[in-house]
Coordinates of C-alpha atoms in Angstrom, one line a residue:
Chain A
M851 CA -42.6 -57.3 62.0
L852 CA -41.2 -60.0 64.2
N853 CA -43.3 -63.1 64.7
L854 CA -44.1 -64.2 68.3
D855 CA -41.1 -66.6 68.6
E856 CA -38.6 -64.1 67.3
Y857 CA -40.1 -61.5 69.6
V858 CA -39.6 -63.8 72.6
D859 CA -36.0 -64.4 71.5
V860 CA -35.3 -60.7 71.3
L861 CA -36.8 -60.0 74.7
K862 CA -35.0 -62.8 76.4
G863 CA -31.7 -62.2 74.5
C864 CA -31.4 -65.9 74.0
T865 CA -32.9 -68.9 72.2
R866 CA -35.9 -70.6 73.8
G867 CA -36.2 -73.9 75.4
T868 CA -33.5 -73.4 77.9
G869 CA -35.3 -75.2 80.7
K870 CA -36.3 -72.1 82.6
T871 CA -39.9 -72.5 81.5
T872 CA -41.1 -74.5 84.5
N873 CA -39.7 -71.9 86.8
I874 CA -41.3 -69.0 85.0
L875 CA -44.5 -71.0 84.8
S876 CA -44.7 -71.7 88.5
R877 CA -43.9 -68.1 89.3
T878 CA -46.3 -66.8 86.8
I879 CA -49.2 -68.9 88.1
V880 CA -48.6 -67.7 91.6
N881 CA -48.4 -64.1 90.5
I882 CA -51.5 -64.2 88.3
R883 CA -53.5 -65.6 91.2
Q884 CA -52.4 -62.6 93.3
C885 CA -53.2 -60.3 90.4
K886 CA -49.6 -59.1 90.0
H887 CA -48.3 -57.5 86.9
I888 CA -46.8 -60.2 84.5
P889 CA -43.8 -58.9 82.5
E890 CA -44.5 -58.6 78.8
A891 CA -41.7 -61.0 78.0
D892 CA -43.3 -63.7 80.2
V893 CA -46.6 -63.2 78.5
A894 CA -45.0 -63.6 75.1
E895 CA -43.2 -66.7 76.1
L896 CA -46.3 -68.2 77.6
C897 CA -48.3 -67.5 74.5
S898 CA -45.6 -69.0 72.3
K899 CA -45.5 -72.2 74.5
V900 CA -49.2 -72.7 74.5
I901 CA -49.4 -72.3 70.7
E902 CA -46.9 -75.1 70.4
I903 CA -49.3 -77.3 72.3
L904 CA -52.6 -76.1 70.8
I905 CA -51.3 -76.4 67.2
E906 CA -51.1 -80.2 67.7
E907 CA -54.7 -80.4 69.0
P908 CA -57.5 -81.3 66.6
N909 CA -60.5 -79.1 66.0
I910 CA -62.6 -81.4 68.2
Q911 CA -60.6 -82.5 71.2
H912 CA -61.2 -86.0 72.7
V913 CA -61.5 -85.7 76.5
D914 CA -61.7 -88.6 78.9
T915 CA -64.0 -88.8 81.9
P916 CA -64.2 -87.6 84.6
V917 CA -64.0 -84.0 83.6
T918 CA -65.4 -80.7 84.9
I919 CA -67.0 -78.5 82.2
C920 CA -67.0 -74.7 82.7
G921 CA -68.8 -72.0 80.9
D922 CA -68.1 -68.3 80.3
I923 CA -65.5 -66.7 82.6
H924 CA -65.3 -63.1 81.1
G925 CA -62.4 -61.7 83.0
Q926 CA -63.8 -62.3 86.5
L927 CA -60.5 -63.6 88.0
H928 CA -61.8 -63.8 91.6
D929 CA -64.7 -65.9 90.5
L930 CA -62.4 -68.1 88.4
L931 CA -60.4 -68.7 91.5
T932 CA -63.6 -69.6 93.4
L933 CA -64.4 -71.9 90.5
L934 CA -61.1 -73.7 90.8
A935 CA -61.6 -74.0 94.5
T936 CA -65.2 -75.3 94.0
G937 CA -64.2 -77.9 91.5
N938 CA -60.8 -78.7 93.0
E939 CA -57.6 -77.4 91.6
C940 CA -56.1 -78.5 88.3
P941 CA -54.4 -81.0 87.9
E942 CA -56.4 -83.0 90.6
T943 CA -59.5 -82.2 88.6
Q944 CA -59.5 -82.4 84.8
Y945 CA -61.1 -79.2 83.3
L946 CA -62.7 -78.3 80.1
F947 CA -63.4 -74.6 79.5
L948 CA -65.9 -73.7 76.9
G949 CA -64.5 -70.3 75.9
D950 CA -65.3 -66.7 76.6
F951 CA -62.3 -66.3 79.0
V952 CA -61.9 -62.6 78.2
D953 CA -64.0 -59.3 77.8
R954 CA -66.5 -57.6 80.1
G955 CA -64.7 -58.3 83.5
F956 CA -61.8 -56.3 84.7
Y957 CA -59.2 -59.1 84.7
S958 CA -59.5 -60.7 81.3
L959 CA -55.7 -60.9 80.8
E960 CA -55.1 -62.6 84.2
C961 CA -57.9 -65.1 83.6
F962 CA -56.6 -66.0 80.1
L963 CA -53.0 -66.1 81.3
L964 CA -53.9 -68.4 84.3
L965 CA -55.7 -70.8 82.0
I966 CA -53.0 -70.9 79.4
A967 CA -50.3 -71.2 82.1
L968 CA -52.2 -74.3 83.5
K969 CA -52.5 -75.6 79.9
V970 CA -48.7 -75.4 79.4
R971 CA -48.0 -76.9 82.9
Y972 CA -50.6 -79.7 82.7
P973 CA -51.5 -80.0 79.0
D974 CA -53.4 -83.3 79.5
R975 CA -55.5 -82.0 82.4
I976 CA -57.1 -78.9 80.9
T977 CA -58.8 -78.3 77.6
L978 CA -59.6 -74.8 76.3
I979 CA -61.9 -74.3 73.4
R980 CA -62.7 -71.1 71.6
G981 CA -65.6 -68.8 72.5
N982 CA -67.1 -65.9 70.4
H983 CA -65.1 -63.5 72.6
E984 CA -61.8 -65.0 71.6
L985 CA -61.9 -62.8 68.4
R986 CA -59.9 -59.7 67.6
Q987 CA -63.0 -57.9 66.4
I988 CA -65.0 -58.6 69.5
T989 CA -62.2 -57.9 72.0
T990 CA -61.6 -54.4 70.6
V991 CA -65.3 -53.6 71.5
Y992 CA -65.8 -55.5 74.7
G993 CA -62.8 -54.6 76.9
F994 CA -59.9 -57.0 76.5
Y995 CA -58.1 -54.8 74.0
D996 CA -58.5 -51.7 76.2
E997 CA -57.4 -53.7 79.2
C998 CA -54.1 -54.8 77.6
V999 CA -53.3 -51.3 76.4
R1000 CA -54.1 -49.9 79.8
K1001 CA -51.9 -52.5 81.6
Y1002 CA -48.9 -52.4 79.1
G1003 CA -49.1 -49.2 77.2
S1004 CA -49.0 -51.0 73.9
V1005 CA -51.0 -53.5 71.8
N1006 CA -48.3 -56.2 72.0
V1007 CA -49.8 -58.3 74.7
W1008 CA -53.2 -58.1 73.0
R1009 CA -51.6 -59.3 69.8
F1010 CA -49.8 -62.2 71.5
C1011 CA -53.1 -63.4 73.1
S1012 CA -55.1 -62.9 69.9
E1013 CA -52.6 -65.1 68.1
V1014 CA -53.3 -67.8 70.7
F1015 CA -57.0 -67.5 70.1
D1016 CA -56.6 -68.6 66.5
Y1017 CA -55.1 -71.9 67.7
L1018 CA -57.8 -72.8 70.2
S1019 CA -59.9 -75.9 69.4
L1020 CA -63.5 -75.4 68.3
G1021 CA -65.1 -78.1 70.5
A1022 CA -64.6 -81.3 72.4
L1023 CA -66.1 -84.8 72.7
V1024 CA -66.3 -86.1 76.2
G1025 CA -66.4 -89.8 76.8
G1026 CA -66.3 -91.0 73.2
K1027 CA -69.3 -92.7 71.6
G1028 CA -72.5 -91.9 73.3
G1029 CA -70.7 -89.1 75.2
V1030 CA -71.1 -85.3 75.4
F1031 CA -70.5 -82.9 72.5
C1032 CA -69.1 -79.6 73.9
I1033 CA -69.1 -76.4 72.0
H1034 CA -69.3 -72.7 73.0
G1035 CA -72.4 -71.6 71.1
G1036 CA -74.3 -74.3 69.3
L1037 CA -75.2 -75.9 66.0
S1038 CA -75.0 -74.6 62.4
P1039 CA -77.2 -75.3 59.4
D1040 CA -74.0 -75.9 57.5
I1041 CA -72.8 -78.6 59.8
D1042 CA -74.5 -82.0 60.2
T1043 CA -71.6 -84.1 61.5
I1044 CA -68.7 -83.7 63.9
D1045 CA -66.4 -84.9 61.0
Q1046 CA -67.3 -81.8 59.1
I1047 CA -66.0 -79.7 62.0
R1048 CA -62.8 -81.8 62.1
I1049 CA -61.9 -80.7 58.5
L1050 CA -62.4 -77.0 59.0
D1051 CA -59.3 -74.8 58.8
R1052 CA -59.7 -73.2 62.3
K1053 CA -56.4 -71.3 62.5
Q1054 CA -57.7 -67.9 61.6
E1055 CA -59.9 -65.0 62.9
V1056 CA -63.4 -66.4 63.0
P1057 CA -65.4 -65.4 59.8
H1058 CA -68.6 -63.4 60.0
E1059 CA -70.7 -66.3 58.8
G1060 CA -70.6 -70.0 58.0
G1061 CA -70.1 -73.1 60.1
M1062 CA -67.2 -72.0 62.2
C1063 CA -68.9 -68.7 63.1
D1064 CA -72.2 -70.5 64.0
L1065 CA -70.5 -73.0 66.3
L1066 CA -69.4 -70.0 68.4
W1067 CA -72.5 -67.8 68.2
S1068 CA -75.7 -69.9 67.9
D1069 CA -78.3 -70.3 70.6
P1070 CA -81.0 -73.0 71.2
D1071 CA -84.6 -71.8 71.3
D1072 CA -88.2 -73.0 70.9
V1073 CA -88.1 -72.6 67.1
P1074 CA -89.3 -75.0 64.5
G1075 CA -86.1 -75.0 62.5
W1076 CA -83.3 -72.5 62.0
A1077 CA -84.0 -68.8 62.8
V1078 CA -82.1 -65.6 62.7
L1079 CA -80.4 -64.7 65.9
P1080 CA -80.8 -61.2 67.5
R1081 CA -77.1 -61.2 68.3
G1082 CA -76.2 -60.4 64.7
A1083 CA -74.3 -63.7 64.0
G1084 CA -75.1 -67.4 64.3
F1085 CA -78.6 -69.0 64.3
L1086 CA -81.3 -70.1 66.7
F1087 CA -81.8 -73.8 66.5
G1088 CA -84.6 -75.9 67.8
E1089 CA -85.2 -79.3 69.5
N1090 CA -85.4 -81.2 66.2
E1091 CA -82.0 -79.9 65.1
V1092 CA -80.6 -81.1 68.4
N1093 CA -82.2 -84.6 68.2
Q1094 CA -81.0 -84.9 64.6
F1095 CA -77.4 -83.9 65.5
L1096 CA -77.3 -86.3 68.6
H1097 CA -78.6 -89.2 66.5
T1098 CA -76.3 -88.6 63.5
N1099 CA -73.2 -88.3 65.6
D1100 CA -74.0 -90.9 68.3
V1101 CA -73.7 -88.5 71.3
S1102 CA -76.2 -88.2 74.2
L1103 CA -75.8 -84.6 75.2
I1104 CA -74.7 -81.2 73.9
A1105 CA -73.0 -79.1 76.6
R1106 CA -72.5 -75.4 75.7
A1107 CA -72.1 -72.0 77.4
H1108 CA -72.6 -68.6 75.7
Q1109 CA -75.9 -67.6 77.4
L1110 CA -76.4 -66.2 80.8
V1111 CA -78.4 -68.5 83.0
M1112 CA -79.5 -66.9 86.3
E1113 CA -79.5 -70.3 88.1
G1114 CA -76.0 -71.2 86.7
Y1115 CA -77.1 -74.0 84.4
K1116 CA -80.2 -75.1 82.5
E1117 CA -81.1 -78.3 80.8
I1118 CA -83.6 -78.1 77.9
F1119 CA -85.0 -80.2 75.1
G1120 CA -85.7 -83.2 77.4
E1121 CA -82.3 -82.8 79.1
K1122 CA -80.5 -83.3 75.8
L1123 CA -78.9 -79.9 75.8
V1124 CA -77.4 -78.0 78.8
T1125 CA -76.1 -74.5 79.1
V1126 CA -73.4 -74.1 81.7
W1127 CA -72.6 -70.5 82.9
S1128 CA -69.6 -69.9 85.1
A1129 CA -69.5 -66.1 85.6
P1130 CA -71.4 -65.3 88.9
N1131 CA -73.0 -61.8 89.1
Y1132 CA -72.1 -61.4 85.5
C1133 CA -70.6 -57.9 84.8
Y1134 CA -70.9 -57.2 88.5
R1135 CA -74.6 -56.4 87.7
C1136 CA -76.8 -59.4 86.8
G1137 CA -77.2 -61.0 90.2
N1138 CA -76.9 -64.5 88.9
V1139 CA -75.2 -67.6 90.4
A1140 CA -72.7 -69.7 88.4
S1141 CA -72.0 -73.4 88.0
V1142 CA -69.6 -76.1 86.7
L1143 CA -70.7 -79.5 85.4
T1144 CA -68.8 -82.7 86.2
I1145 CA -69.3 -85.7 83.9
D1146 CA -68.3 -88.9 85.6
D1147 CA -67.1 -92.2 84.1
N1148 CA -70.7 -93.3 83.7
L1149 CA -71.6 -90.1 81.9
Q1150 CA -73.7 -89.0 84.9
R1151 CA -73.9 -85.2 85.4
N1152 CA -73.2 -83.5 88.6
Y1153 CA -73.6 -79.7 88.9
K1154 CA -71.8 -77.5 91.5
V1155 CA -73.3 -74.0 92.0
F1156 CA -71.2 -71.1 93.3
E1157 CA -71.7 -67.4 94.0
A1158 CA -69.7 -64.3 93.2
A1159 CA -66.5 -63.7 95.1
N1160 CA -66.9 -59.9 95.3
Q1161 CA -70.3 -58.3 95.3
D1162 CA -69.2 -54.8 96.1
I1163 CA -68.7 -52.6 93.1
T1164 CA -66.8 -49.9 95.2
E1165 CA -63.9 -52.4 95.4
L1166 CA -63.6 -52.7 91.6
P1167 CA -60.6 -51.1 89.9
T1168 CA -62.5 -48.8 87.7
K1169 CA -66.0 -47.4 87.3
R1170 CA -65.9 -48.0 83.6
S1171 CA -69.2 -48.4 81.7
T1172 CA -69.5 -52.0 82.7
N1173 CA -71.7 -50.7 85.5
D1174 CA -73.6 -48.2 83.4
Y1175 CA -77.4 -48.0 83.5
F1176 CA -79.7 -45.6 81.9
V1177 CA -80.3 -43.0 84.6
Chain B
M122 CA -78.5 -37.0 82.2
S123 CA -76.1 -34.6 83.7
S124 CA -73.8 -32.4 81.6
Q125 CA -70.8 -33.8 83.3
R126 CA -71.7 -37.3 82.4
I127 CA -72.4 -36.4 78.8
L128 CA -69.0 -34.8 78.5
R129 CA -67.2 -37.8 80.0
E130 CA -69.1 -40.3 78.0
A131 CA -68.5 -38.4 74.8
F132 CA -64.9 -39.5 74.9
Q133 CA -65.5 -43.0 75.9
N134 CA -66.6 -46.0 73.8
K135 CA -69.9 -47.3 75.0
L136 CA -70.8 -50.9 75.1
P137 CA -73.1 -52.0 72.2
L138 CA -75.7 -52.9 74.9
I139 CA -75.8 -49.3 76.1
N140 CA -76.0 -48.0 72.5
R141 CA -78.8 -50.4 71.7
G142 CA -80.7 -49.4 74.9
T143 CA -80.3 -45.7 74.0
Y144 CA -81.6 -46.4 70.5
L145 CA -84.7 -48.1 71.8
R146 CA -85.4 -45.4 74.4
T147 CA -85.0 -42.7 71.8
M148 CA -87.0 -44.5 69.2
S149 CA -89.9 -45.4 71.5
L150 CA -90.2 -42.0 73.2
D151 CA -90.0 -40.3 69.8
W152 CA -92.9 -42.5 68.5
V153 CA -95.2 -41.6 71.3
M154 CA -94.3 -37.9 71.2
E155 CA -94.8 -37.8 67.4
E156 CA -98.1 -39.6 67.6
F157 CA -99.3 -37.2 70.3
T158 CA -98.2 -34.3 68.1
K159 CA -100.0 -35.7 65.1
N160 CA -103.2 -36.6 67.0
A161 CA -103.5 -33.2 68.8
A162 CA -106.9 -31.8 67.7
D163 CA -105.6 -28.3 68.0
E164 CA -102.8 -27.3 65.6
R165 CA -100.5 -26.4 68.5
V166 CA -98.9 -28.8 70.9
Q167 CA -96.9 -28.3 74.1
I168 CA -94.2 -30.5 75.5
I169 CA -93.0 -30.2 79.1
S170 CA -89.8 -32.1 79.8
L171 CA -89.1 -32.7 83.5
G172 CA -85.4 -32.5 84.2
S173 CA -84.7 -32.1 80.5
G174 CA -84.3 -35.9 80.0
M175 CA -82.1 -36.6 77.0
D176 CA -80.8 -33.1 76.6
T177 CA -80.9 -32.9 72.8
R178 CA -84.4 -34.2 72.3
S179 CA -86.0 -30.8 72.4
F180 CA -83.9 -29.6 69.4
T181 CA -84.7 -32.6 67.2
M182 CA -88.4 -32.3 68.0
L183 CA -88.5 -28.5 67.5
K184 CA -86.7 -28.7 64.2
K185 CA -89.2 -31.2 63.0
Y186 CA -92.5 -29.8 64.4
K187 CA -93.1 -26.1 63.8
N188 CA -96.4 -26.3 65.8
M189 CA -94.6 -27.4 69.0
T190 CA -93.7 -25.4 72.0
Y191 CA -91.1 -27.0 74.3
H192 CA -90.7 -26.3 78.0
E193 CA -87.8 -27.7 80.0
I194 CA -87.5 -27.6 83.8
D195 CA -84.2 -28.4 85.4
F196 CA -81.9 -27.2 88.2
P197 CA -80.5 -23.7 87.6
E198 CA -76.9 -25.1 87.5
S199 CA -78.0 -27.3 84.5
T200 CA -80.1 -24.8 82.7
R201 CA -77.3 -22.2 82.8
I202 CA -75.0 -24.6 81.0
K203 CA -77.7 -25.5 78.6
K204 CA -78.7 -21.9 77.9
L205 CA -75.0 -21.0 77.2
A206 CA -74.7 -24.1 74.9
I207 CA -77.7 -22.9 73.0
T208 CA -76.9 -19.2 72.6
N209 CA -73.3 -19.9 71.8
N210 CA -74.2 -22.2 68.9
Q211 CA -75.7 -20.9 65.7
Q212 CA -77.7 -24.0 64.8
L213 CA -79.2 -24.5 68.2
S214 CA -80.1 -20.8 68.7
Q215 CA -81.7 -20.8 65.2
I216 CA -83.9 -23.9 66.2
V217 CA -85.2 -22.2 69.3
N218 CA -85.6 -18.8 67.6
T219 CA -83.1 -16.9 69.7
K220 CA -80.1 -14.7 68.9
H221 CA -76.7 -16.3 68.5
V222 CA -74.4 -14.5 70.9
T223 CA -71.0 -15.7 72.0
V224 CA -70.7 -15.4 75.8
E225 CA -67.5 -16.3 77.4
I226 CA -67.5 -17.4 81.1
N227 CA -64.2 -17.2 82.9
S228 CA -65.2 -17.5 86.5
A229 CA -67.6 -19.3 88.8
Q230 CA -69.1 -15.9 89.7
G231 CA -69.6 -15.1 86.0
F232 CA -71.4 -18.4 85.6
Q233 CA -73.7 -17.7 88.6
R234 CA -74.6 -14.3 87.1
V235 CA -76.0 -15.9 84.0
N236 CA -79.8 -15.8 84.1
C237 CA -80.9 -19.4 84.3
D238 CA -84.0 -19.0 82.2
L239 CA -84.4 -18.7 78.4
H240 CA -87.7 -17.8 76.8
T241 CA -88.4 -17.7 73.1
S242 CA -91.4 -18.1 70.8
N243 CA -91.1 -21.9 70.8
Y244 CA -88.8 -22.8 73.7
H245 CA -88.9 -22.1 77.4
L246 CA -86.1 -23.2 79.7
Y247 CA -86.8 -22.8 83.5
G248 CA -84.1 -23.1 86.1
R249 CA -86.2 -24.4 89.0
D250 CA -86.4 -27.1 91.5
L251 CA -89.1 -29.4 90.2
R252 CA -90.4 -30.1 93.7
Q253 CA -91.7 -26.6 94.2
V254 CA -95.0 -27.5 92.7
E255 CA -97.0 -24.9 94.6
E256 CA -95.2 -22.2 92.6
Y257 CA -95.8 -23.8 89.2
S258 CA -98.7 -21.6 88.3
T259 CA -96.6 -18.5 88.7
L260 CA -93.3 -20.0 87.6
L261 CA -94.5 -21.7 84.4
K262 CA -96.0 -18.4 83.2
D263 CA -95.8 -19.4 79.5
F264 CA -97.7 -22.7 80.0
D265 CA -100.9 -22.6 78.0
H266 CA -103.7 -24.8 79.4
K267 CA -105.7 -24.6 76.2
V268 CA -103.1 -26.4 74.2
P269 CA -102.7 -30.2 74.3
T270 CA -99.7 -30.9 76.5
L271 CA -97.5 -33.9 76.9
V272 CA -95.4 -34.1 80.1
L273 CA -92.3 -36.1 79.6
S274 CA -90.4 -37.7 82.4
E275 CA -87.3 -39.4 81.1
C276 CA -85.6 -40.8 84.2
C277 CA -86.8 -37.9 86.2
L278 CA -89.8 -38.7 88.5
C279 CA -87.9 -41.8 89.6
Y280 CA -85.6 -39.5 91.7
L281 CA -88.5 -38.1 93.7
P282 CA -90.2 -39.7 96.7
M283 CA -93.7 -41.1 96.0
E284 CA -95.4 -38.2 97.7
D285 CA -93.7 -35.8 95.3
N286 CA -94.6 -37.9 92.3
E287 CA -98.2 -37.7 93.3
R288 CA -98.1 -34.0 94.2
L289 CA -96.4 -33.2 90.9
I290 CA -98.8 -35.2 88.7
T291 CA -101.8 -33.8 90.5
K292 CA -100.6 -30.3 90.1
F293 CA -100.3 -30.7 86.3
R294 CA -103.8 -32.1 86.3
E295 CA -105.0 -28.9 88.0
M296 CA -103.2 -26.8 85.5
S297 CA -104.6 -28.6 82.5
P298 CA -107.6 -30.7 83.5
D299 CA -108.6 -31.9 80.0
L300 CA -105.7 -31.8 77.5
L301 CA -102.9 -33.5 79.4
G302 CA -100.8 -36.6 78.6
F303 CA -98.0 -38.0 80.7
L304 CA -95.1 -40.1 79.3
I305 CA -92.8 -41.8 81.7
Y306 CA -89.6 -43.7 81.0
E307 CA -87.7 -45.0 84.0
P308 CA -86.2 -48.1 85.7
M309 CA -88.1 -50.6 87.9
A310 CA -86.8 -53.2 90.3
L311 CA -89.1 -56.2 89.3
G312 CA -88.2 -57.7 92.7
D313 CA -85.4 -59.9 91.2
N314 CA -81.7 -60.3 91.7
F315 CA -80.8 -58.0 88.8
G316 CA -82.9 -55.3 90.4
K317 CA -81.4 -55.9 93.8
T318 CA -77.9 -55.6 92.3
M319 CA -78.8 -52.6 90.3
K320 CA -80.1 -50.8 93.4
S321 CA -76.9 -51.6 95.3
N322 CA -74.6 -50.6 92.4
L323 CA -76.4 -47.3 91.8
Q324 CA -76.3 -46.5 95.5
K325 CA -72.7 -47.5 96.2
G326 CA -71.2 -46.7 92.8
K327 CA -72.9 -43.4 92.0
G328 CA -74.7 -42.4 95.2
I329 CA -78.0 -42.6 93.4
K330 CA -81.3 -43.5 95.1
L331 CA -84.4 -44.0 93.1
P332 CA -87.5 -44.1 95.3
T333 CA -89.9 -45.3 92.6
F334 CA -87.6 -48.1 91.6
E335 CA -88.9 -50.3 94.4
S336 CA -92.2 -48.5 95.2
L337 CA -93.4 -49.0 91.7
P338 CA -91.5 -52.3 91.0
D339 CA -93.4 -53.7 88.0
L340 CA -96.0 -52.9 85.3
D341 CA -98.9 -54.2 87.4
V342 CA -98.2 -51.9 90.3
R343 CA -97.5 -49.0 87.9
L344 CA -100.9 -49.6 86.2
S345 CA -102.7 -49.4 89.4
F346 CA -100.7 -46.3 90.5
L347 CA -101.5 -44.5 87.3
R348 CA -105.1 -45.5 87.2
D349 CA -106.2 -45.6 90.8
T350 CA -103.9 -43.0 92.5
C351 CA -103.3 -40.6 89.7
G352 CA -106.6 -41.1 87.9
F353 CA -105.2 -41.4 84.4
E354 CA -107.2 -42.9 81.6
N355 CA -106.2 -44.4 78.2
I356 CA -103.2 -46.0 80.0
R357 CA -100.5 -48.0 78.1
L358 CA -97.5 -49.7 79.6
T359 CA -94.6 -51.6 78.1
D360 CA -91.0 -52.4 78.9
L361 CA -88.0 -51.7 76.7
S362 CA -87.3 -55.4 76.2
Y363 CA -90.7 -55.7 74.5
V364 CA -90.0 -52.6 72.5
G365 CA -86.7 -54.1 71.3
G366 CA -88.3 -57.4 70.4
Y367 CA -86.3 -59.3 73.0
S368 CA -89.3 -60.6 75.0
K369 CA -91.7 -63.2 74.1
P370 CA -94.4 -63.4 72.9
T371 CA -93.5 -60.8 70.4
N372 CA -89.9 -61.9 69.7
K373 CA -90.5 -60.7 66.2
G374 CA -88.8 -57.3 66.3
G375 CA -91.0 -55.5 68.8
W376 CA -91.5 -51.9 67.7
I377 CA -88.8 -52.2 65.0
E378 CA -89.5 -53.3 61.5
F379 CA -87.6 -56.5 60.7
K380 CA -85.5 -54.9 58.0
E381 CA -84.4 -52.2 60.4
L382 CA -83.8 -54.7 63.2
Y383 CA -81.6 -56.7 60.9
R384 CA -79.7 -53.6 59.9
I385 CA -79.0 -52.4 63.5
S386 CA -78.1 -56.0 64.6
R387 CA -75.3 -56.0 62.1
L388 CA -74.0 -52.6 63.1
E389 CA -72.8 -53.8 66.5
W390 CA -73.0 -57.4 67.6
I391 CA -74.7 -57.9 70.9
D392 CA -72.6 -60.5 72.6
E393 CA -75.1 -61.5 75.3
V394 CA -78.8 -61.5 74.5
E395 CA -79.9 -62.6 78.0
E396 CA -78.1 -59.7 79.6
I397 CA -79.6 -57.1 77.3
T398 CA -83.0 -58.6 77.7
L399 CA -82.6 -58.5 81.5
L400 CA -81.4 -54.9 81.5
L401 CA -84.2 -53.7 79.2
K402 CA -86.9 -55.5 81.1
H403 CA -86.1 -53.2 84.0
Y404 CA -87.0 -50.1 82.1
C405 CA -90.7 -49.2 81.5
L406 CA -92.4 -46.8 79.2
C407 CA -95.8 -45.7 80.6
Y408 CA -98.4 -43.4 79.1
G409 CA -101.5 -42.0 80.7
E410 CA -103.8 -39.0 80.2
Y411 CA -106.6 -36.9 81.6
T412 CA -109.7 -36.8 79.3
N413 CA -109.7 -40.0 77.4
G414 CA -108.8 -39.7 73.8
V415 CA -106.0 -37.1 73.6
M416 CA -104.0 -39.9 72.2
K417 CA -105.6 -42.0 69.5
F418 CA -103.8 -45.3 69.9
E419 CA -106.2 -47.3 67.8
E420 CA -106.0 -45.1 64.8
S421 CA -102.2 -44.7 64.9
D422 CA -101.5 -48.2 65.7
P423 CA -104.5 -50.5 65.0
K424 CA -102.8 -53.7 66.0
E425 CA -101.8 -52.3 69.4
Y426 CA -98.8 -54.6 69.4
R427 CA -96.7 -52.1 71.2
W428 CA -98.0 -52.4 74.7
I429 CA -98.0 -55.1 77.3
K430 CA -100.7 -53.6 79.5
S431 CA -103.5 -51.1 78.9

């Protein structure tokens, strides 16, 4: 089977790096925003380009302030566009996305392509880290796989994107010492220090258990230590674990996503942990608002709340089970 | 659930959240039905399923409980399909003690000619409009008021206006004044944004209107409706989030043993705990009865950890 680079070469009938990329990129970004079909060859090239960038990034990305941190997107393209309008477009604003770009919504592919296109275009102005939905096993259940097959008639596009998932960073550190530790899910009983994350071999499908899995799956809760999580993977971790981690690693805040928050964001444990949620009216059903968090040069937090772009389910492309209730 | 939906959904992968919800609904309704069956003083017990609910429940129950008679009331269009499904299938016809006969339907007229009722020694299927309560006494001719009876409404009464809810419940009370239990599973609005969105999605997306959804929006209102308006006793109410162990203060597995919870959690990963909690909080399970004590909750469940209100 051809690898991604060879596949692009075959599709293009040429070798890569011919300088056409910027053109394709600008066109692609415009087309994605209008929800137009992106040719398979362009998707392949985009994936290949973004991997070249991601492969150089460490497991924990260092991000300077000011930066706007965003939570789960879940294929809600119109809401992602609202988000970019709310926080100001990239590259004027520097963005950090905490994962879960795909699944659940109807435009997972467009959301992911837009974000990686921005990444290729402005690599220093946008950081993407991995969520628990950037996993082959999860996307086959929660919609992204079906969406790719529906839109392209084959699994190729899903395969390209899944390969990109394996190269995404696991977390980020905003503002250096005393700054903000950013991760999709939360802490792990196997991980005490950020240095332990730095030495993980991340370029693989996320395992079912262990540190790398927990970082993407865990949730904070009022528990005395570590507890089993009802999701099936990861752990529940309490305030003590958060305080311990902040102290050991000299950071002042954990910013994470992963859990629906009806108000868009929620600070807990004496404001030492915040959940940021960026998918308004999640799954076209939950009736919640969304938010983004800007960290300024003084590490001050500023939240911007925004609402869903499209509340009317009759305008959605399919009546798939996303809207199912027990009736 | 309509036959059309069952057919469509049979060929479509369902989200883990929907599978988990179906599991909790099935498991909790089964528990109450089985306790009712076990606790019935008389050897025989009667189930009346309004609108048939989960269509296959009658078969699993009848297979398990030989002392049970099952009545199902649904629209004639639905009961005809169900009747044909039963008589055309050897296992199903055996469970309900009827003959296995292969009937082929080739036209709409042929379908309309099928008698919409099926009556056997342990199973009665009535093709009726539920709202015709005045005619129950004559229509439900196989109903035995001397046998403990559990009326099951699995997402059925929620489709009727409040007056019909009251009329229907009162009618059953007349028919069996001292041996009747009612078990209701249905959605409720809770007056929050999820409920508002759900109402609008169901209305616009599926054309469904659910009068009790907002008229009986939460467990408090439901408790007073069942107690004060309907006159039920021995009332128990809970929501499905509590059943599944997603709500505090239980948060320890709800109605499910920890080992079993661990097993099912690993079968399919739930990606979003808040969402499933939110969805399940909007479904209630309510029990009430006439003549206190048909259901012996204390004996069957001494800790009474299953219910939020009683």
